[in-house]
C-alpha positions as a LaTeX table, in Angstrom:
\begin{tabular}{lrrr}
\hline
Residue & $x$ (\AA) & $y$ (\AA) & $z$ (\AA) \\
\hline
Met1 & $-14.38$ & 16.16 & 42.68 \\
Gln2 & $-11.80$ & 15.82 & 45.41 \\
Ser3 & $-8.48$ & 17.57 & 45.21 \\
Leu4 & $-5.39$ & 15.59 & 44.34 \\
Ala5 & $-3.96$ & 16.09 & 47.83 \\
Gln6 & $-7.10$ & 14.55 & 49.33 \\
Leu7 & $-6.85$ & 11.61 & 46.95 \\
Ala8 & $-3.20$ & 11.09 & 47.85 \\
Ile9 & $-4.25$ & 10.69 & 51.48 \\
Tyr10 & $-6.43$ & 7.78 & 50.43 \\
Leu11 & $-3.50$ & 6.13 & 48.66 \\
Thr12 & $-1.28$ & 6.08 & 51.72 \\
Pro13 & $-1.46$ & 2.98 & 53.91 \\
Gly14 & $-5.08$ & 2.90 & 54.84 \\
Pro15 & $-8.44$ & 1.59 & 53.76 \\
Val16 & $-7.88$ & 1.54 & 50.01 \\
Val17 & $-4.45$ & $-0.10$ & 50.10 \\
Ile18 & $-5.54$ & $-2.61$ & 52.73 \\
Thr19 & $-8.71$ & $-3.44$ & 50.79 \\
Val20 & $-6.91$ & $-3.80$ & 47.47 \\
Ala21 & $-4.21$ & $-5.97$ & 49.05 \\
Phe22 & $-6.87$ & $-8.15$ & 50.67 \\
Ile23 & $-8.79$ & $-8.54$ & 47.41 \\
Gly24 & $-5.54$ & $-9.30$ & 45.59 \\
Tyr25 & $-4.83$ & $-11.99$ & 48.16 \\
Leu26 & $-8.32$ & $-13.49$ & 47.76 \\
Val27 & $-8.11$ & $-13.54$ & 43.99 \\
Val28 & $-4.54$ & $-14.68$ & 43.29 \\
Gly29 & $-2.78$ & $-15.06$ & 46.62 \\
Phe30 & 0.17 & $-13.50$ & 48.40 \\
Pro31 & 2.14 & $-12.31$ & 45.31 \\
Asn32 & $-0.82$ & $-10.29$ & 43.99 \\
Ala33 & $-1.44$ & $-8.83$ & 47.45 \\
Cys34 & 2.15 & $-7.55$ & 47.44 \\
Val35 & 1.74 & $-5.98$ & 44.00 \\
Ala36 & $-1.53$ & $-4.36$ & 45.06 \\
Ala37 & 0.10 & $-2.96$ & 48.19 \\
Leu38 & 2.77 & $-1.26$ & 46.04 \\
Thr39 & 0.16 & 1.31 & 44.97 \\
Glu40 & 1.22 & 3.36 & 47.99 \\
Leu41 & 4.75 & 3.99 & 46.69 \\
Pro42 & 3.95 & 6.85 & 44.27 \\
Ala43 & 1.63 & 8.62 & 46.75 \\
Pro44 & 4.18 & 11.26 & 47.92 \\
Tyr45 & 4.74 & 12.35 & 44.32 \\
Phe46 & 1.07 & 12.98 & 43.55 \\
Lys47 & 1.04 & 16.33 & 45.34 \\
Arg48 & 4.11 & 17.57 & 43.46 \\
Trp49 & 2.89 & 16.48 & 40.03 \\
Gly50 & $-0.81$ & 16.81 & 40.82 \\
Lys51 & $-1.66$ & 19.48 & 38.28 \\
His52 & $-0.37$ & 17.46 & 35.34 \\
Pro53 & $-3.33$ & 16.14 & 33.26 \\
Ser54 & $-1.81$ & 12.68 & 32.92 \\
Val55 & $-1.38$ & 12.34 & 36.66 \\
Lys56 & $-4.94$ & 13.57 & 37.24 \\
Ala57 & $-6.23$ & 10.98 & 34.78 \\
Phe58 & $-4.19$ & 8.27 & 36.51 \\
Val59 & $-5.52$ & 9.24 & 39.95 \\
Asp60 & $-9.07$ & 9.25 & 38.59 \\
Gly61 & $-8.52$ & 5.77 & 37.21 \\
Val62 & $-7.04$ & 4.53 & 40.49 \\
Thr63 & $-9.99$ & 6.02 & 42.37 \\
Val64 & $-12.48$ & 4.26 & 40.14 \\
Ala65 & $-10.52$ & 1.02 & 40.43 \\
Ala66 & $-10.49$ & 1.33 & 44.24 \\
Val67 & $-14.26$ & 1.84 & 44.30 \\
Gly68 & $-14.64$ & $-1.21$ & 42.08 \\
Ala69 & $-12.33$ & $-3.25$ & 44.31 \\
Ile70 & $-14.28$ & $-2.29$ & 47.41 \\
Ala71 & $-17.58$ & $-3.09$ & 45.67 \\
Gly72 & $-16.17$ & $-6.45$ & 44.61 \\
Ala73 & $-15.09$ & $-7.16$ & 48.18 \\
Val74 & $-18.56$ & $-6.31$ & 49.46 \\
Val75 & $-20.15$ & $-8.70$ & 46.97 \\
Glu76 & $-17.69$ & $-11.48$ & 47.77 \\
Leu77 & $-18.01$ & $-11.08$ & 51.53 \\
Ala78 & $-21.81$ & $-10.93$ & 51.30 \\
Arg79 & $-21.85$ & $-14.09$ & 49.18 \\
Arg80 & $-19.78$ & $-15.92$ & 51.77 \\
Gln81 & $-21.56$ & $-14.62$ & 54.86 \\
Leu82 & $-25.23$ & $-14.31$ & 53.97 \\
Ile83 & $-25.88$ & $-18.05$ & 54.01 \\
Asn84 & $-28.89$ & $-18.32$ & 56.33 \\
Ile85 & $-32.00$ & $-16.41$ & 57.38 \\
Pro86 & $-30.59$ & $-14.94$ & 60.64 \\
Ala87 & $-27.50$ & $-13.60$ & 58.83 \\
Val88 & $-29.64$ & $-12.00$ & 56.13 \\
Leu89 & $-31.99$ & $-10.47$ & 58.71 \\
Ile90 & $-29.08$ & $-9.10$ & 60.74 \\
Ala91 & $-27.54$ & $-7.58$ & 57.59 \\
Ile92 & $-30.80$ & $-6.00$ & 56.43 \\
Thr93 & $-31.58$ & $-4.64$ & 59.90 \\
Thr94 & $-28.08$ & $-3.22$ & 60.29 \\
Val95 & $-28.15$ & $-1.48$ & 56.91 \\
Glu96 & $-31.60$ & $-0.07$ & 57.67 \\
Leu97 & $-30.55$ & 1.21 & 61.11 \\
Leu98 & $-27.35$ & 2.75 & 59.75 \\
Tyr99 & $-29.35$ & 4.46 & 57.01 \\
Arg100 & $-32.03$ & 5.84 & 59.34 \\
Leu101 & $-29.93$ & 6.61 & 62.43 \\
Lys102 & $-26.90$ & 8.33 & 60.97 \\
Lys103 & $-25.68$ & 9.71 & 64.33 \\
Leu104 & $-25.16$ & 6.33 & 66.02 \\
Pro105 & $-21.61$ & 4.96 & 65.96 \\
Glu106 & $-20.98$ & 1.94 & 63.74 \\
Leu107 & $-18.94$ & 0.23 & 66.47 \\
Ser108 & $-22.06$ & $-0.07$ & 68.61 \\
Phe109 & $-23.77$ & $-1.97$ & 65.78 \\
Ile110 & $-20.76$ & $-4.24$ & 65.39 \\
Gly111 & $-20.80$ & $-5.06$ & 69.09 \\
Ile112 & $-24.56$ & $-5.65$ & 69.24 \\
Val113 & $-24.56$ & $-7.82$ & 66.12 \\
Ala114 & $-21.56$ & $-9.79$ & 67.41 \\
Val115 & $-23.47$ & $-10.58$ & 70.62 \\
Ile116 & $-26.57$ & $-11.56$ & 68.62 \\
Gly117 & $-24.46$ & $-13.78$ & 66.37 \\
Leu118 & $-22.86$ & $-15.50$ & 69.35 \\
Leu119 & $-26.25$ & $-16.01$ & 70.99 \\
Leu120 & $-27.66$ & $-17.51$ & 67.79 \\
Arg121 & $-24.69$ & $-19.84$ & 67.46 \\
Tyr122 & $-24.36$ & $-21.09$ & 71.01 \\
Val123 & $-27.84$ & $-20.65$ & 72.52 \\
Gly124 & $-30.20$ & $-20.98$ & 69.59 \\
\hline
\end{tabular}
């Protein structure tokens, strides 16, 4: 289990807030994205009140909700993007390479796959 201070870092403007705001926008639109982005407001207070059981329970719930939101985004993005054989093969190959070759930077995969995608679109 992560400490409350570490969890508060995740609630500041960053991946979780951006992801939740994006999912809120996809589901309901701009108003829900704004409400989702407001989750960053109480972040500075988590460290001060972090030992309180109610706050711990709240942070645990927010963490689980963030994981669920990210999982939902992955499913939605996969449903929209994996629409043909080359896209599926690129996704499977990328996941396999990232799993096996943990030391290679993800940005290199993004660049390589972007070039492959462009070649498939304009040459193939």
